[in-house]
Short mmCIF file of C-alpha atoms and ligand atoms in Angstrom, two decimals:
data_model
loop_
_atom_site.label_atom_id
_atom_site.label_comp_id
_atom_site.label_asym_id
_atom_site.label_seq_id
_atom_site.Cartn_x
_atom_site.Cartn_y
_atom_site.Cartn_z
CA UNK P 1 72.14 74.78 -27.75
CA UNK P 2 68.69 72.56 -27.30
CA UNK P 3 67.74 72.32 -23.16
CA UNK P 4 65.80 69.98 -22.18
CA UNK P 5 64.01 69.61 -18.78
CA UNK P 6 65.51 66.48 -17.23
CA UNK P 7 62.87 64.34 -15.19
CA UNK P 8 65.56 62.65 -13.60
CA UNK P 9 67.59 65.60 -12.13
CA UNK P 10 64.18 67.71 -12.36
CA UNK P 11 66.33 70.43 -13.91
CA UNK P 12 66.61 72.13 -17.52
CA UNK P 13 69.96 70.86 -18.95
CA UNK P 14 71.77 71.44 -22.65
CA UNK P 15 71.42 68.64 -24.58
CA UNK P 16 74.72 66.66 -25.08
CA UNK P 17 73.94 63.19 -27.44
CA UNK P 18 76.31 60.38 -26.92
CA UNK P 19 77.30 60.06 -29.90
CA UNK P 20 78.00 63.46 -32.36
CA UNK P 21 75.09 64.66 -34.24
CA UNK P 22 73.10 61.48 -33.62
CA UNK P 23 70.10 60.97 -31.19
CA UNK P 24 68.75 57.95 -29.42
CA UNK P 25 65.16 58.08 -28.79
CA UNK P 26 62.59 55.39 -26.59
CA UNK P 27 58.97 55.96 -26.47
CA UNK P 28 56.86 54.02 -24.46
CA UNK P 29 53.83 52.92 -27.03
CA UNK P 30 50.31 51.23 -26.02
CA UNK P 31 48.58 48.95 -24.99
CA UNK P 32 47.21 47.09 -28.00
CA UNK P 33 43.41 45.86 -26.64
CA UNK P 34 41.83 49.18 -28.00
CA UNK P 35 42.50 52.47 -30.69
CA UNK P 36 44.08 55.71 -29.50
CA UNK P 37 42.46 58.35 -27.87
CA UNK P 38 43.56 61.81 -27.72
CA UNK P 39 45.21 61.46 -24.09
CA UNK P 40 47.50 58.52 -25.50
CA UNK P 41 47.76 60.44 -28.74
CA UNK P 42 50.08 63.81 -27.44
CA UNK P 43 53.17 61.59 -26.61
CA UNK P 44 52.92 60.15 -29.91
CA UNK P 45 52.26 64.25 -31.74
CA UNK P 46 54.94 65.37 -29.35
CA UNK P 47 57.87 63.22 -29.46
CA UNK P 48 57.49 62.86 -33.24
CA UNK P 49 58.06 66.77 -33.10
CA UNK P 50 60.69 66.24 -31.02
CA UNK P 51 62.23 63.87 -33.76
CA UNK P 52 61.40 66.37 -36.46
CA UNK P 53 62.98 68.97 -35.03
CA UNK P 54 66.62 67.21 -34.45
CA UNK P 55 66.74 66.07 -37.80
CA UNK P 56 65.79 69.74 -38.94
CA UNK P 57 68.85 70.60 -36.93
CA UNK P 58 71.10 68.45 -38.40
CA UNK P 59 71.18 65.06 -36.21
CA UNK P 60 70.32 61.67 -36.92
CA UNK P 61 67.66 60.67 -35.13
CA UNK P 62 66.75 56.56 -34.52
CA UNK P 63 63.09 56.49 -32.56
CA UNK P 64 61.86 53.46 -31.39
CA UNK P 65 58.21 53.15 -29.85
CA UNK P 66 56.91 49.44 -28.62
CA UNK P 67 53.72 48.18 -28.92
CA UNK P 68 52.82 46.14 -25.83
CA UNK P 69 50.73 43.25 -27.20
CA UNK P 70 50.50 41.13 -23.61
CA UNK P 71 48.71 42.35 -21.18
CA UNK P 72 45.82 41.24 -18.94
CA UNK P 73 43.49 43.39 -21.11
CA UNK P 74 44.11 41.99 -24.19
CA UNK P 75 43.21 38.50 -22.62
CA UNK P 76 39.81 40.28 -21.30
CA UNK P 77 39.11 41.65 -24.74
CA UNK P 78 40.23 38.22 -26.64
CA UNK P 79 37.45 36.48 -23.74
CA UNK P 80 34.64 39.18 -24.81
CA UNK P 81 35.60 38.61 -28.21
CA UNK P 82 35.88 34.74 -28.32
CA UNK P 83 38.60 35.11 -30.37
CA UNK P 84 42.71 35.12 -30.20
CA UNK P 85 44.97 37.60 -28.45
CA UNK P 86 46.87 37.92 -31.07
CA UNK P 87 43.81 38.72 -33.05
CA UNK P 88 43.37 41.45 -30.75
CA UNK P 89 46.83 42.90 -30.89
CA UNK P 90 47.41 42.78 -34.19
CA UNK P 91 44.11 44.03 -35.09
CA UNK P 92 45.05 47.30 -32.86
CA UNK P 93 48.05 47.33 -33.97
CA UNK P 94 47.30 47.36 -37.50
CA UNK P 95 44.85 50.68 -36.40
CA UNK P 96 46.82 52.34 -34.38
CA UNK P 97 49.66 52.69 -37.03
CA UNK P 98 46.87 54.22 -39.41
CA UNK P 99 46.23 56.87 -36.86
CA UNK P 100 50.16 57.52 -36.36
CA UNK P 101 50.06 57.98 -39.95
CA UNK P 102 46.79 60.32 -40.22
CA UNK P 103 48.79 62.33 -38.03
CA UNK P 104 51.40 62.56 -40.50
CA UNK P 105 53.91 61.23 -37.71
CA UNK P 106 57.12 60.23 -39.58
CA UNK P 107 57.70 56.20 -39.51
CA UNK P 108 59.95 54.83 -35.96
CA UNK P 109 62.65 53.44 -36.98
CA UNK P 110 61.14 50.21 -35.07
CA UNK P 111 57.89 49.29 -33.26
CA UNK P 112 59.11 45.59 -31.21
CA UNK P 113 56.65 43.94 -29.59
CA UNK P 114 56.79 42.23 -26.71
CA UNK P 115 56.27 38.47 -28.50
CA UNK P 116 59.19 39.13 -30.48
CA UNK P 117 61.05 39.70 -27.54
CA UNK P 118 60.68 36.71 -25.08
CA UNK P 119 63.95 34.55 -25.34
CA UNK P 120 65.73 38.08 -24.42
CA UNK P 121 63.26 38.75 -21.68
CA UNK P 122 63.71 35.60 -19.95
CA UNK P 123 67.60 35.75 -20.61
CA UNK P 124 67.42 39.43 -18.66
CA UNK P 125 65.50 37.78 -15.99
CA UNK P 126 67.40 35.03 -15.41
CA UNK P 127 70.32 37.36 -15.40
CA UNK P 128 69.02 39.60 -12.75
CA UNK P 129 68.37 36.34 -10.51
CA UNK P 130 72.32 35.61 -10.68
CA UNK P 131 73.14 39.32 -9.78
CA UNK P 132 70.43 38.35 -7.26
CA UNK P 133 68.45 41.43 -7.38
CA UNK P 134 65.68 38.53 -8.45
CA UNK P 135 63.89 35.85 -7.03
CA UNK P 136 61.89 32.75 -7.29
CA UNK P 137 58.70 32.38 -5.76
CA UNK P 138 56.20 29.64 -6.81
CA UNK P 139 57.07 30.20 -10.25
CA UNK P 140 56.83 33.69 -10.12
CA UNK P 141 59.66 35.80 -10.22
CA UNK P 142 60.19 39.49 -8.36
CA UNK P 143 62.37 42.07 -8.49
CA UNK P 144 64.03 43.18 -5.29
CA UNK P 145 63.90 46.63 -4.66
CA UNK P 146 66.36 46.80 -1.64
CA UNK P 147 68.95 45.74 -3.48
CA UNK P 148 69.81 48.47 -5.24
CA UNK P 149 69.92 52.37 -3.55
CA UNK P 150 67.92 55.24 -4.95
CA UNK P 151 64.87 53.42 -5.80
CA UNK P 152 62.26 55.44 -6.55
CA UNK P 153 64.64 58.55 -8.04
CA UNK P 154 62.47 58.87 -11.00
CA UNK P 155 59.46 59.93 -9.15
CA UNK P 156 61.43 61.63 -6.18
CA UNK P 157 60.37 58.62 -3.77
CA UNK P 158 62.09 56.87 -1.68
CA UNK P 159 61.65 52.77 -0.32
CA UNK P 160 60.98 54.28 3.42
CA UNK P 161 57.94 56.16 2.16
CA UNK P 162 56.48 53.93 -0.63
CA UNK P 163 56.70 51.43 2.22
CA UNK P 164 54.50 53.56 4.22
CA UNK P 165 52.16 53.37 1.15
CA UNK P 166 52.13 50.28 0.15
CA UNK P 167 49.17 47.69 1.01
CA UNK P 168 50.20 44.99 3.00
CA UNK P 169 49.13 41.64 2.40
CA UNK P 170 49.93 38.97 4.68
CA UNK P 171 49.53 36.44 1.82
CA UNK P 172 52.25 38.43 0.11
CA UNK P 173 54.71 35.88 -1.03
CA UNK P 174 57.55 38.79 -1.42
CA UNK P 175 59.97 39.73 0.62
CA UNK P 176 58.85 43.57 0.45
CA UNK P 177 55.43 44.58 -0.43
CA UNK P 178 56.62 47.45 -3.20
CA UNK P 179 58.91 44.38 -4.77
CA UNK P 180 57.63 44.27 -8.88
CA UNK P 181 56.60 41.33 -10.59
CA UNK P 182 58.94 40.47 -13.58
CA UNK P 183 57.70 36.98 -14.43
CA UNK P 184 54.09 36.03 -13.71
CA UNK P 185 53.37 32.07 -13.62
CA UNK P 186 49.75 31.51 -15.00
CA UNK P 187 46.73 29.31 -16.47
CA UNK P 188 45.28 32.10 -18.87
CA UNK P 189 46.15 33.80 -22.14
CA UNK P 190 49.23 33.21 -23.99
CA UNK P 191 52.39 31.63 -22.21
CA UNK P 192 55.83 30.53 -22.62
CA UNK P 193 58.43 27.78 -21.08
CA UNK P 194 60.94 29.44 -18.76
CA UNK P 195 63.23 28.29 -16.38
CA UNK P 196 60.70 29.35 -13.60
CA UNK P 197 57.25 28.28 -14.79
CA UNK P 198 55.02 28.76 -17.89
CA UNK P 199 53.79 32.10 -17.71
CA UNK P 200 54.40 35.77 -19.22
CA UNK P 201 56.92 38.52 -18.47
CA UNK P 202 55.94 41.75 -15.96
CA UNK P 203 55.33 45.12 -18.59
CA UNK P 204 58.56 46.28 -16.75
CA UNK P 205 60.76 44.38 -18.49
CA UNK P 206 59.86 44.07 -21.69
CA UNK P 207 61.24 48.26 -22.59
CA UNK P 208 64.50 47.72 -21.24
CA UNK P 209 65.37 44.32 -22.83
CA UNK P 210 63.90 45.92 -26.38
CA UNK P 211 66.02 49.27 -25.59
CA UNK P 212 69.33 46.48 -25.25
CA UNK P 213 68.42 44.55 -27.72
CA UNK P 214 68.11 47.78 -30.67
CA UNK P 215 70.46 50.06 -29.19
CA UNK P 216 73.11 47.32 -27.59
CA UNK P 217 73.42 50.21 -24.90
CA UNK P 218 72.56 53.28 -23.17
CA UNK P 219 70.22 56.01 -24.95
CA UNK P 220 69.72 59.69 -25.12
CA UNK P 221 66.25 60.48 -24.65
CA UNK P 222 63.62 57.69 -23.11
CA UNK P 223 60.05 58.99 -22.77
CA UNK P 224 56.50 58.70 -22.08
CA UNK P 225 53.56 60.05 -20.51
CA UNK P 226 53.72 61.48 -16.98
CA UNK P 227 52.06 58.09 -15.64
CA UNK P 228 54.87 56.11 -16.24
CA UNK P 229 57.20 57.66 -14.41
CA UNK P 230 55.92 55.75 -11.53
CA UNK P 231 56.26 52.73 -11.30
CA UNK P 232 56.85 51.55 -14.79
CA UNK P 233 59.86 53.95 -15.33
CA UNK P 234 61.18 53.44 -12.14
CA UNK P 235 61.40 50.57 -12.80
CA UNK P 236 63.11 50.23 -15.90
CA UNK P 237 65.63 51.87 -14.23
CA UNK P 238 65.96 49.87 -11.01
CA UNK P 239 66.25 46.57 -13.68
CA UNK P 240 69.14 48.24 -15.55
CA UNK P 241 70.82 49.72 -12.41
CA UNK P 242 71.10 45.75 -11.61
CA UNK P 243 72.14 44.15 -14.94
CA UNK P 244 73.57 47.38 -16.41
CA UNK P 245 74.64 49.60 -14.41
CA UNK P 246 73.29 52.70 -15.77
CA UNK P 247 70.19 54.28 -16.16
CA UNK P 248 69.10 53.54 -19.62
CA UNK P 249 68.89 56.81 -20.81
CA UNK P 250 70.63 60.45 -20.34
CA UNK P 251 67.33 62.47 -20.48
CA UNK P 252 64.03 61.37 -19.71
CA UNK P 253 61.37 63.22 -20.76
CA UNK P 254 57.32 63.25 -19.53
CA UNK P 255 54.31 64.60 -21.33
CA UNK P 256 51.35 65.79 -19.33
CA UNK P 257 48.06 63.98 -19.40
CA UNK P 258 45.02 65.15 -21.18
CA UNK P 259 41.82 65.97 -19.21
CA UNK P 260 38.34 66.77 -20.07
CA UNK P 261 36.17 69.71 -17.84
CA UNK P 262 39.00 69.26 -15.33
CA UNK P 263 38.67 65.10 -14.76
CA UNK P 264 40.75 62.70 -16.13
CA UNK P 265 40.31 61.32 -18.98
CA UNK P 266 39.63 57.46 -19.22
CA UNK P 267 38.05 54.79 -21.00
CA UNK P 268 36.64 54.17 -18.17
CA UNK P 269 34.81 56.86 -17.28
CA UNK P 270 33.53 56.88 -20.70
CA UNK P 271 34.72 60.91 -21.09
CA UNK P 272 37.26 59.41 -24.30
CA UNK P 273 37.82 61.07 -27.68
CA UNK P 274 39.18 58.74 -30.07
CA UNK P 275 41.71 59.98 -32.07
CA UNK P 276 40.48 58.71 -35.49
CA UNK P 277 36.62 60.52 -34.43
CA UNK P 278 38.58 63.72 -33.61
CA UNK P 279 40.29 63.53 -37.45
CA UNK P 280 36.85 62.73 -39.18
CA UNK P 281 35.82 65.78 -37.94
CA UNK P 282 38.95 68.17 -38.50
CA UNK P 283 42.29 68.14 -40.61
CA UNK P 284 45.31 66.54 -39.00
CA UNK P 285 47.18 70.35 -39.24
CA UNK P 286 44.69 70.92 -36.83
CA UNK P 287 44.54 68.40 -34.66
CA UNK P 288 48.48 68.77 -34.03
CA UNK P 289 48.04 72.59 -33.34
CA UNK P 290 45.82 71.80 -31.10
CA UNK P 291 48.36 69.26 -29.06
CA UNK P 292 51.17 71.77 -29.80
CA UNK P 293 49.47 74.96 -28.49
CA UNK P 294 50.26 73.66 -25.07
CA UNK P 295 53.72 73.40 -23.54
CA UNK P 296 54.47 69.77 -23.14
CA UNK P 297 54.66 69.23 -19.80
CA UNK P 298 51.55 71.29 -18.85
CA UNK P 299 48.60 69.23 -18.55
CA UNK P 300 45.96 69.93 -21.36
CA UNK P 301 42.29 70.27 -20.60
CA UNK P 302 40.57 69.55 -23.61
CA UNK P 303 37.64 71.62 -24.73
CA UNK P 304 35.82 72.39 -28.15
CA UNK P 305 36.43 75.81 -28.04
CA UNK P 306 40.85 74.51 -28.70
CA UNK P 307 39.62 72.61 -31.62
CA UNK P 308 37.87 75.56 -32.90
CA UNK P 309 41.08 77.96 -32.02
CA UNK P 310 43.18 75.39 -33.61
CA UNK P 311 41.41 75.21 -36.93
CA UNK P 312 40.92 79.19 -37.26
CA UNK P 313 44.99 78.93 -36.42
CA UNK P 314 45.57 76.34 -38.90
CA UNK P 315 43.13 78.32 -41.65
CA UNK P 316 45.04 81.30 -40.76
CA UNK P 317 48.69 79.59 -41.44
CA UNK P 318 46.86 77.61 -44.67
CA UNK P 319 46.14 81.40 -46.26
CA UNK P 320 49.35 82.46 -46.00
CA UNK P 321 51.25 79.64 -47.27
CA UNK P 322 48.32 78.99 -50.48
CA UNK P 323 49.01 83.22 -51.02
CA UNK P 324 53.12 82.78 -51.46
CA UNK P 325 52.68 79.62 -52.80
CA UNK P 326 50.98 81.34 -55.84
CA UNK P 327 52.20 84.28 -56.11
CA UNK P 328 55.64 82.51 -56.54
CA UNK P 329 54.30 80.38 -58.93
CA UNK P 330 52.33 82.51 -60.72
CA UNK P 331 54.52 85.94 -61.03
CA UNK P 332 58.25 84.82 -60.53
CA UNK P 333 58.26 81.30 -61.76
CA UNK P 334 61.48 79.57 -61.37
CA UNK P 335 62.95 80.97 -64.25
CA UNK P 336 64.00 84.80 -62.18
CA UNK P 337 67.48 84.62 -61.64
CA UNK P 338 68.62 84.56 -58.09
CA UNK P 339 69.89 87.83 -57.00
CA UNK P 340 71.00 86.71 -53.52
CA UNK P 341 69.12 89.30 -51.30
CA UNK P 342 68.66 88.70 -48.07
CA UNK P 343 65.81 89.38 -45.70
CA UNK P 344 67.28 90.15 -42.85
CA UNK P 345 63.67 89.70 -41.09
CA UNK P 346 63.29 85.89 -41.85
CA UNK P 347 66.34 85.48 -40.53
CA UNK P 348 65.49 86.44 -37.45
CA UNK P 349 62.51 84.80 -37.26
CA UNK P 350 64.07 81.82 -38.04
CA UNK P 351 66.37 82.09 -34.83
CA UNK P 352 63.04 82.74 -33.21
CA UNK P 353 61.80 79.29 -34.02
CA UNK P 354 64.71 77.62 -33.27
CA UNK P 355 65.15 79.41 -30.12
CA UNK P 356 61.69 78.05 -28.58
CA UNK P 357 62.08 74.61 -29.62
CA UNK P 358 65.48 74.51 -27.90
CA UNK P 359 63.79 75.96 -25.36
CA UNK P 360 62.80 72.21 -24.14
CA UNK P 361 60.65 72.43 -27.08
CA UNK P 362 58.68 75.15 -26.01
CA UNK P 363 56.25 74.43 -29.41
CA UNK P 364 53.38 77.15 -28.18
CA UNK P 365 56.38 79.77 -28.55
CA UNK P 366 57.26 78.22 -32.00
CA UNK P 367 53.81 78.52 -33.36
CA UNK P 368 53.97 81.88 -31.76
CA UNK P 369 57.05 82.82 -34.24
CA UNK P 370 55.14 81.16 -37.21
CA UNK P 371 52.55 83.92 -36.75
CA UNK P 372 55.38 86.15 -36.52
CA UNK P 373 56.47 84.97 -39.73
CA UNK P 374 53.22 84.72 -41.33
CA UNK P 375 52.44 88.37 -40.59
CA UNK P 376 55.63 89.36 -41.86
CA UNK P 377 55.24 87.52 -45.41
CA UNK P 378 51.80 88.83 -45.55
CA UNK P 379 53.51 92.25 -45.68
CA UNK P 380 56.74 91.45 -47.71
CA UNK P 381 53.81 89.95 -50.54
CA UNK P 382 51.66 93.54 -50.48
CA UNK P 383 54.55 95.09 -50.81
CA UNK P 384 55.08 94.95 -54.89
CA UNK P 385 59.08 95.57 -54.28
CA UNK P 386 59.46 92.36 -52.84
CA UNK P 387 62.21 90.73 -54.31
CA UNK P 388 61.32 87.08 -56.33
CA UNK P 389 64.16 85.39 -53.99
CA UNK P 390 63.14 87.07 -50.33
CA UNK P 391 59.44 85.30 -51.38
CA UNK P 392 61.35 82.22 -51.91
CA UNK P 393 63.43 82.53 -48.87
CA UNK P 394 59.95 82.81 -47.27
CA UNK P 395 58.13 80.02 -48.78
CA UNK P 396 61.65 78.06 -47.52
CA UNK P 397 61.45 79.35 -44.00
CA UNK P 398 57.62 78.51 -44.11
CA UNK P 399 57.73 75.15 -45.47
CA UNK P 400 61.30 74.21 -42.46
CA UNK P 401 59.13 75.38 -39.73
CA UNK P 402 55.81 73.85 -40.55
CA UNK P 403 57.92 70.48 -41.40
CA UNK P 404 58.92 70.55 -37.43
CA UNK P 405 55.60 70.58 -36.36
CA UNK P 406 54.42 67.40 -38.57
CA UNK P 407 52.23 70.23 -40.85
CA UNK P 408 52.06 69.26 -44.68
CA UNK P 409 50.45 71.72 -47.07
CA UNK P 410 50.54 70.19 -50.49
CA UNK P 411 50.25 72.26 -53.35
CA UNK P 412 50.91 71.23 -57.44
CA UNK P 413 52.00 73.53 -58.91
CA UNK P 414 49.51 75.12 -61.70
CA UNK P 415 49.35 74.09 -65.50
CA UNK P 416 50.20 76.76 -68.39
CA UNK P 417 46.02 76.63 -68.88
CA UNK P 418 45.35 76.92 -65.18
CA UNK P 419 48.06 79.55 -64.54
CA UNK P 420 46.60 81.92 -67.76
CA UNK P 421 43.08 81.63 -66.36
CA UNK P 422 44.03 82.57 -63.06
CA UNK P 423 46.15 85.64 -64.76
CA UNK P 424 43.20 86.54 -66.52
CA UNK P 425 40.97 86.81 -63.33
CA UNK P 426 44.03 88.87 -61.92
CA UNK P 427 43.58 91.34 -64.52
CA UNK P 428 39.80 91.27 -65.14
CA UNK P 429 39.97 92.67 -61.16
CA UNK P 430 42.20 94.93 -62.27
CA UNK P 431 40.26 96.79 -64.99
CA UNK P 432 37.36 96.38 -62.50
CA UNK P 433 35.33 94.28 -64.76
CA UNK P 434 33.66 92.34 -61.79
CA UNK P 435 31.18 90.36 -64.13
CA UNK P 436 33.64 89.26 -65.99
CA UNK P 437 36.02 88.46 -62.87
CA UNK P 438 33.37 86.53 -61.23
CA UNK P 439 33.14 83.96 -64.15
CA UNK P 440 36.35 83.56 -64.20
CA UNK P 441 36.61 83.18 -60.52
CA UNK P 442 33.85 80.38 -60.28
CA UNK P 443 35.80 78.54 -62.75
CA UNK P 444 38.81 78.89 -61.02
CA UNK P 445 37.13 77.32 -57.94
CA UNK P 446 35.20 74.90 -60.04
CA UNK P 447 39.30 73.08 -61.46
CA UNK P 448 39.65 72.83 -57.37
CA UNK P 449 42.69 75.84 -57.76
CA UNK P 450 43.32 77.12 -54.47
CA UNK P 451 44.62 80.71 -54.26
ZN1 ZN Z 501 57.88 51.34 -21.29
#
């Protein structure tokens, strides 16, 4: 049974998908005006592992993740720039789905953009203005917030005290201050005909009409980074309470934030690491260890001495899996007959793995069992009795769990040539002739033959 911890209800709940074996999955994506840094890069680590590891289990998984390409900073950058918007966004865009693929995130099954998605937007708005949870000011148009009960549920608030917060304006056109924009009439950037004015859409609207408009309905999982649960998620929901009905999806889930020395990270403050610097200076294995170490929903302070952990962790893991990789290539080949013993062990450490990512995918705890495992094949392969299929059933469980966690360790198998040289430095170690072994071993490293 997977559990996951419910923003919504703010309680840990089994995981029942709407449909059998399948999963619906909605990631919020960026804001195309700039790359990724590592804050904006641990929903994108996470949720892919959260992908990984239903398909692993047996469901089929659809995960969509938008790429917002209008925004008011993408018309400041196109300005600075003297250049296009849509220079700007697809530039970023273009970037931003290299990094996703340096981290060896599997492909979404879509990335819509807001410009593809205007005729629905506007069709949504107009819709809610007939329900009349909208309305018409000048052009612009607003959502109305008292018009549906339990705003606010999302973040726990309610109208009374977000009232109490909000800054009043006596210029406000709206009929309530905490009212959201959904259609913005304006002079600058891009800008399309509506029934209202010629302007752009709110970034409220644009998730839930791309969430209809792929999924023609309500979702499993929707999720994000803790930021958005207020407003932008709130408001989501508020928008499909009105047309809908529902609340778009059945489990929502939030990622903590990312700081640096204990302050928020921001491009503002100028404290950023950039997701593509972090990778030119360590592997992507790494780099998602280091994401994965922490519990999800804890927030993350980010400090050198992680990296470091993470790449002696990853090194560690690499060893292992290089080590059985060879030793079943090199001593059992495929050619050993299966037997069909079981290691009772792996087994269990399987269920181990499985058991902390169900546990709201608890992934410290599952890297916690790969050590378990590692230090258990590290024993089965100095133990010469090891059967040729309980090293396979290892190099299996190995390969499964690392899979989950986005980590990739490619290995060719050796040539006949490569395989009789490294046999030969086997034995040369063996009959203790260490001049002779040390030749061999140099060429070994020299053909780029990890062992
Ligand atoms: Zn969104």
């Amino acid at each position: 049974m997977i559990k996951i911890y419910n923003s919504l209800t703010n309680k840990i709940e089994e995981f029942v998908p709407l449909r059998k074996n399948e999963v619906s999955m909605y990631v919020c994506g960026s804001t195309v005006y700039n790359y990724i840094h590592i804050g904006n890069s641990r929903p994108v680590i996470f949720f892919d592992t959260v992908a990984r590891f239903f398909k692993y289990m047996g469901y089929k998984v659809t995960y969509v993740s938008n790429f917002t390409d209008i925004d008011d900073k993408i018309i400041n950058k196109a300005k600075q720039e003297n250049v296009s918007e849509t220079e700007i966004s697809e530039r970023y865009i273009k970037a931003i789905k290299e990094t996703y693929k340096k981290l060896n995130c599997l492909p979404h099954d879509a990335n819509p953009k807001v410009t593809e998605n205007i005729d629905g937007i506007i069709q949504f708005i107009d819709f809610m203005i007939k329900k009349e949870g909208a309305y018409v000011i000048d052009g612009d148009v607003y959502f109305d917030v008292a018009k549906i009960t339990d705003y606010g549920q999302l973040s726990g608030q309610t109208i009374e005290n977000l009232m109490n917060g909000a800054r009043i304006d006596n210029n406000d056109k709206k009929h309530n201050p905490i009212d959201f924009t959904l259609w913005k009439r304006t002079d600058e950037g891009k800008r399309w005909d509506s029934p209202w004015s010629l302007g752009r859409p709110g970034w409220h609207t644009e998730c839930v009409v791309m969430i209809d408009n792929i999924f023609k309905g309500p979702i499993d999982i929707h999720g994000g980074g803790l930021e958005l649960k207020f407003p932008h998620h709130d408001n989501e929901i508020a928008q499909s309470i009105c047309v809908h009905n529902h609340k778009i999806a059945n489990y929502w889930m939030h990622n903590g934030r990312i700081d640096m020395g204990g302050e928020k990270m921001s491009k503002s403050l100028g404290n950023v690491i950039w997701a593509d610097e972090l990778l030119s200076k360590t592997s992507y294995q790494a780099y998602r260890l280091l994401i994965l170490n922490v519990p999800y929903r804890q927030p993350l302070d980010y400090k050198e001495e992680l990296l470091v952990q993470a790449t002696t962790d990853f090194e560690k893991i690499n060893r292992t899996y290089i080590s059985l990789f060879r030793k079943i290539d090199l001593e059992f080949l495929e050619m050993k007959p299966a037997n069909g013993i079981i290691d009772q062990e792996l087994l269990d450490l399987k269920t181990a793995f499985i058991d902390a990512m169900s546990d709201d995918f608890n992934t410290a705890n599952a890297i916690t069992a790969i050590f378990t495992a590692t230090k258990h094949i590290n024993n089965l392969m100095r133990n010469g009795k090891t059967e040729a299929d309980v090293l396979k059933q290892a190099l299996k469980l190995l390969d499964g769990m690392l899979w989950v966690l986005g980590i990739n360790i490619e290995l060719e198998r050796l040539r006949e040539e490569e395989k009789s040289l490294v046999l030969q430095w086997q034995q040369a170690r063996k009959n203790k002739e260490f001049i002779q072994a040390d030749i061999l071993r140099e060429e070994i490293t020299n053909k780029g033959i990890q062992l």
